[in-house]
Amino acid sequence: MTQQDRDITIETLPEDYAQYDLSFKMIVIGDSGVGKSCLTTKAVKNTFEEFYQATIGFEFLTFNLKMNDTVVKLQIWDTCGQEVYRSLISNFYRNSSLAVLLYAIDNRESFINAENWLKELKGQASPDVKIMIVGNKCDLEDERKVSFDEGKEFKEKNHLDFFMETSAKTGFNVKNFLIEAAEILYKDYLVNKNSYDKDMDSIDNVKVKNTDNISIKKKRCC
């Protein structure tokens, strides 16, 4: 979707932008080696390393946007994909507003395993968590093992919120996948604003600025 096609005006802001109106927790999951860290780092910092050291535990980044007159902060939790850390990853499902399920288009096994990741996510995350499916490494077209249509079909079959292909190496769609995530969450907030405001004292995945423009701070478990 292009900026011209949107009904929301969007401006990306610096990573260290301090002020915000809404803050959402977003988790990135998928097999090891599909490019989770490369993708999030390219999107936020515009840097890319050909040989990226595997994530141990998790990495944390933030991405800030102004959507209409509202500043939205995405708290991005980039998780490790190794089986040995799966029990640790499950702790990050809790209170996530949105999950990005990542596979690599040149790795069919990572696409097949997306079913297991999705099942695990739905079993432990909030029932109203938003979910995107993203096929990374689309610069490797000559080595493609998963078609675009298969990714789209996965999204439709599982009633997910969005599907997109990206390339951390070339930068294709790297910011767009975060913009789409923020727009999904922002629109959901607008539709359910009364519920969000009513439940502010009992939820931890969204923070809203009060009338004095002071951010409501909440203690987080992880």
Short mmCIF file of C-alpha atoms in Angstrom, two decimals:
data_model
loop_
_atom_site.label_atom_id
_atom_site.label_comp_id
_atom_site.label_asym_id
_atom_site.label_seq_id
_atom_site.Cartn_x
_atom_site.Cartn_y
_atom_site.Cartn_z
CA MET A 1 0.00 0.00 0.00
CA THR A 2 1.41 3.40 -0.96
CA GLN A 3 1.15 6.56 1.11
CA GLN A 4 -1.33 7.92 -1.45
CA ASP A 5 -3.60 4.92 -0.88
CA ARG A 6 -3.75 5.37 2.89
CA ASP A 7 -6.44 7.24 4.79
CA ILE A 8 -3.91 8.03 7.53
CA THR A 9 -1.02 10.48 7.14
CA ILE A 10 2.23 8.86 8.27
CA GLU A 11 5.61 10.32 9.17
CA THR A 12 8.51 8.21 10.43
CA LEU A 13 10.40 9.66 13.40
CA PRO A 14 13.93 9.11 14.79
CA GLU A 15 14.60 5.99 16.86
CA ASP A 16 15.39 8.10 19.93
CA TYR A 17 12.25 10.23 19.66
CA ALA A 18 11.22 10.57 23.29
CA GLN A 19 7.57 11.65 23.20
CA TYR A 20 4.75 9.30 22.30
CA ASP A 21 1.00 8.95 22.66
CA LEU A 22 0.60 5.20 22.10
CA SER A 23 3.09 2.40 22.66
CA PHE A 24 2.58 -1.17 21.46
CA LYS A 25 4.59 -4.32 22.11
CA MET A 26 5.47 -6.20 18.92
CA ILE A 27 7.22 -9.58 18.75
CA VAL A 28 9.11 -11.04 15.77
CA ILE A 29 9.22 -14.84 15.65
CA GLY A 30 10.32 -17.56 13.24
CA ASP A 31 13.07 -20.08 12.59
CA SER A 32 16.72 -19.27 13.14
CA GLY A 33 18.37 -17.84 10.04
CA VAL A 34 15.31 -16.30 8.38
CA GLY A 35 16.65 -12.79 8.99
CA LYS A 36 14.67 -11.49 11.96
CA SER A 37 17.50 -9.37 13.36
CA CYS A 38 18.69 -8.28 9.91
CA LEU A 39 15.20 -7.14 8.98
CA THR A 40 14.42 -5.22 12.16
CA THR A 41 17.86 -3.61 12.28
CA LYS A 42 17.65 -2.56 8.64
CA ALA A 43 14.18 -1.10 9.20
CA VAL A 44 15.11 0.86 12.33
CA LYS A 45 18.80 1.71 11.87
CA ASN A 46 19.22 1.27 8.09
CA THR A 47 22.21 -1.02 8.58
CA PHE A 48 22.75 -4.52 7.20
CA GLU A 49 25.33 -7.17 8.03
CA GLU A 50 25.77 -10.02 5.56
CA PHE A 51 26.76 -12.42 8.34
CA TYR A 52 24.69 -11.60 11.41
CA GLN A 53 25.43 -13.39 14.68
CA ALA A 54 22.47 -15.45 15.84
CA THR A 55 20.37 -13.74 18.50
CA ILE A 56 20.73 -15.15 21.99
CA GLY A 57 17.52 -14.59 23.91
CA PHE A 58 16.15 -11.39 22.37
CA GLU A 59 17.03 -7.95 21.06
CA PHE A 60 14.99 -4.82 21.66
CA LEU A 61 14.43 -1.93 19.24
CA THR A 62 11.92 0.90 18.94
CA PHE A 63 10.30 2.40 15.86
CA ASN A 64 8.44 5.69 16.05
CA LEU A 65 5.83 7.14 13.72
CA LYS A 66 3.38 10.01 13.69
CA MET A 67 0.00 8.78 12.44
CA ASN A 68 -2.24 11.78 11.83
CA ASP A 69 -1.53 13.74 15.04
CA THR A 70 -0.70 10.71 17.17
CA VAL A 71 2.85 9.53 17.88
CA VAL A 72 3.01 5.73 17.94
CA LYS A 73 5.96 3.84 19.40
CA LEU A 74 6.51 0.20 18.44
CA GLN A 75 8.48 -1.75 21.04
CA ILE A 76 10.04 -4.46 18.87
CA TRP A 77 11.13 -7.67 20.56
CA ASP A 78 13.31 -9.64 18.14
CA THR A 79 13.50 -13.20 19.43
CA CYS A 80 15.95 -16.03 18.87
CA GLY A 81 14.79 -18.90 16.68
CA GLN A 82 16.81 -21.82 18.03
CA GLU A 83 14.81 -24.70 19.49
CA VAL A 84 16.82 -24.62 22.72
CA TYR A 85 15.39 -21.17 23.51
CA ARG A 86 11.75 -21.87 22.65
CA SER A 87 10.64 -21.94 26.28
CA LEU A 88 12.25 -18.53 26.76
CA ILE A 89 10.52 -17.11 23.68
CA SER A 90 7.11 -18.15 24.96
CA ASN A 91 7.50 -15.60 27.77
CA PHE A 92 7.46 -12.82 25.17
CA TYR A 93 4.11 -13.82 23.68
CA ARG A 94 2.33 -12.48 26.72
CA ASN A 95 0.88 -9.00 26.30
CA SER A 96 2.14 -8.63 22.73
CA SER A 97 -0.17 -6.46 20.67
CA LEU A 98 1.14 -7.80 17.37
CA ALA A 99 3.31 -10.69 16.22
CA VAL A 100 5.31 -10.86 12.98
CA LEU A 101 5.78 -14.43 11.83
CA LEU A 102 8.85 -14.48 9.58
CA TYR A 103 10.06 -17.10 7.12
CA ALA A 104 12.65 -16.99 4.33
CA ILE A 105 11.47 -17.46 0.75
CA ASP A 106 14.58 -19.57 -0.02
CA ASN A 107 13.95 -21.90 2.93
CA ARG A 108 10.83 -24.02 2.56
CA GLU A 109 11.32 -25.62 5.96
CA SER A 110 11.01 -22.21 7.61
CA PHE A 111 7.68 -21.74 5.82
CA ILE A 112 6.43 -25.18 6.84
CA ASN A 113 7.48 -24.46 10.43
CA ALA A 114 5.41 -21.28 10.37
CA GLU A 115 2.41 -23.50 11.18
CA ASN A 116 4.08 -24.59 14.43
CA TRP A 117 5.06 -21.03 15.34
CA LEU A 118 1.51 -19.89 14.72
CA LYS A 119 0.03 -22.69 16.81
CA GLU A 120 2.40 -21.89 19.68
CA LEU A 121 1.64 -18.17 19.43
CA LYS A 122 -2.13 -18.65 19.47
CA GLY A 123 -1.83 -21.01 22.41
CA GLN A 124 0.02 -18.51 24.60
CA ALA A 125 -0.67 -14.98 23.34
CA SER A 126 -3.76 -12.87 23.90
CA PRO A 127 -6.69 -14.06 21.75
CA ASP A 128 -6.93 -10.61 20.14
CA VAL A 129 -3.24 -10.38 19.16
CA LYS A 130 -2.72 -9.12 15.61
CA ILE A 131 -0.58 -11.36 13.38
CA MET A 132 1.39 -10.63 10.20
CA ILE A 133 3.12 -13.23 8.02
CA VAL A 134 6.25 -11.94 6.25
CA GLY A 135 8.43 -13.69 3.68
CA ASN A 136 11.98 -12.34 3.92
CA LYS A 137 14.97 -12.57 1.55
CA CYS A 138 12.97 -11.89 -1.59
CA ASP A 139 16.21 -10.67 -3.18
CA LEU A 140 17.05 -14.38 -3.56
CA GLU A 141 14.52 -14.84 -6.36
CA ASP A 142 16.68 -17.40 -8.17
CA GLU A 143 16.72 -19.53 -5.02
CA ARG A 144 13.02 -19.10 -4.20
CA LYS A 145 11.38 -22.16 -2.62
CA VAL A 146 8.14 -20.49 -1.45
CA SER A 147 5.99 -18.58 -3.93
CA PHE A 148 4.35 -15.25 -3.20
CA ASP A 149 0.94 -16.86 -3.68
CA GLU A 150 1.73 -19.51 -1.04
CA GLY A 151 2.50 -16.80 1.49
CA LYS A 152 -0.71 -15.00 0.62
CA GLU A 153 -2.69 -18.24 0.86
CA PHE A 154 -1.19 -18.91 4.33
CA LYS A 155 -2.39 -15.49 5.46
CA GLU A 156 -5.90 -16.04 4.13
CA LYS A 157 -6.22 -19.64 5.33
CA ASN A 158 -5.26 -18.68 8.88
CA HIS A 159 -7.18 -15.38 8.89
CA LEU A 160 -4.08 -13.31 9.62
CA ASP A 161 -4.00 -9.53 9.42
CA PHE A 162 -1.42 -8.94 6.70
CA PHE A 163 1.08 -10.59 4.34
CA MET A 164 4.14 -9.03 2.74
CA GLU A 165 7.52 -9.99 1.29
CA THR A 166 10.68 -8.13 2.28
CA SER A 167 14.44 -8.05 1.74
CA ALA A 168 16.66 -6.96 4.59
CA LYS A 169 19.60 -6.88 2.17
CA THR A 170 18.13 -4.53 -0.44
CA GLY A 171 15.79 -2.69 1.93
CA PHE A 172 12.67 -3.70 -0.01
CA ASN A 173 9.60 -3.16 2.21
CA VAL A 174 11.71 -3.07 5.40
CA LYS A 175 10.08 0.08 6.75
CA ASN A 176 6.74 -0.77 5.19
CA PHE A 177 6.28 -3.90 7.28
CA LEU A 178 6.65 -1.82 10.44
CA ILE A 179 4.39 0.91 9.06
CA GLU A 180 1.75 -1.69 8.25
CA ALA A 181 2.07 -3.12 11.77
CA ALA A 182 1.66 0.32 13.33
CA GLU A 183 -1.33 1.11 11.12
CA ILE A 184 -3.07 -2.15 12.04
CA LEU A 185 -2.61 -1.38 15.73
CA TYR A 186 -3.53 2.28 15.43
CA LYS A 187 -6.75 1.54 13.55
CA ASP A 188 -7.65 -1.13 16.10
CA TYR A 189 -7.08 1.42 18.85
CA LEU A 190 -9.37 3.94 17.14
CA VAL A 191 -12.13 1.34 16.77
CA ASN A 192 -11.77 0.08 20.33
CA LYS A 193 -10.65 3.28 22.05
CA ASN A 194 -13.26 3.10 24.79
CA SER A 195 -12.22 -0.44 25.67
CA TYR A 196 -8.53 0.51 25.68
CA ASP A 197 -9.15 3.48 27.95
CA LYS A 198 -11.41 1.50 30.28
CA ASP A 199 -8.86 -1.29 30.66
CA MET A 200 -5.76 0.92 31.06
CA ASP A 201 -5.23 -0.23 34.63
CA SER A 202 -5.33 -3.91 33.73
CA ILE A 203 -3.40 -4.21 30.46
CA ASP A 204 0.27 -3.78 29.74
CA ASN A 205 0.53 -3.82 25.97
CA VAL A 206 -0.57 -0.24 25.31
CA LYS A 207 0.21 3.00 27.09
CA VAL A 208 -1.75 6.18 26.46
CA LYS A 209 -0.70 9.71 27.32
CA ASN A 210 -2.88 11.41 29.93
CA THR A 211 -4.36 14.89 29.83
CA ASP A 212 -1.18 16.45 31.23
CA ASN A 213 0.87 14.91 28.40
CA ILE A 214 2.65 12.70 30.90
CA SER A 215 3.14 9.13 29.72
CA ILE A 216 1.49 6.51 31.89
CA LYS A 217 4.29 4.20 33.04
CA LYS A 218 3.64 0.58 33.84
CA LYS A 219 5.91 -2.01 35.36
CA ARG A 220 6.78 -4.74 32.88
CA CYS A 221 7.55 -8.32 33.64
CA CYS A 222 10.11 -8.80 30.85
#
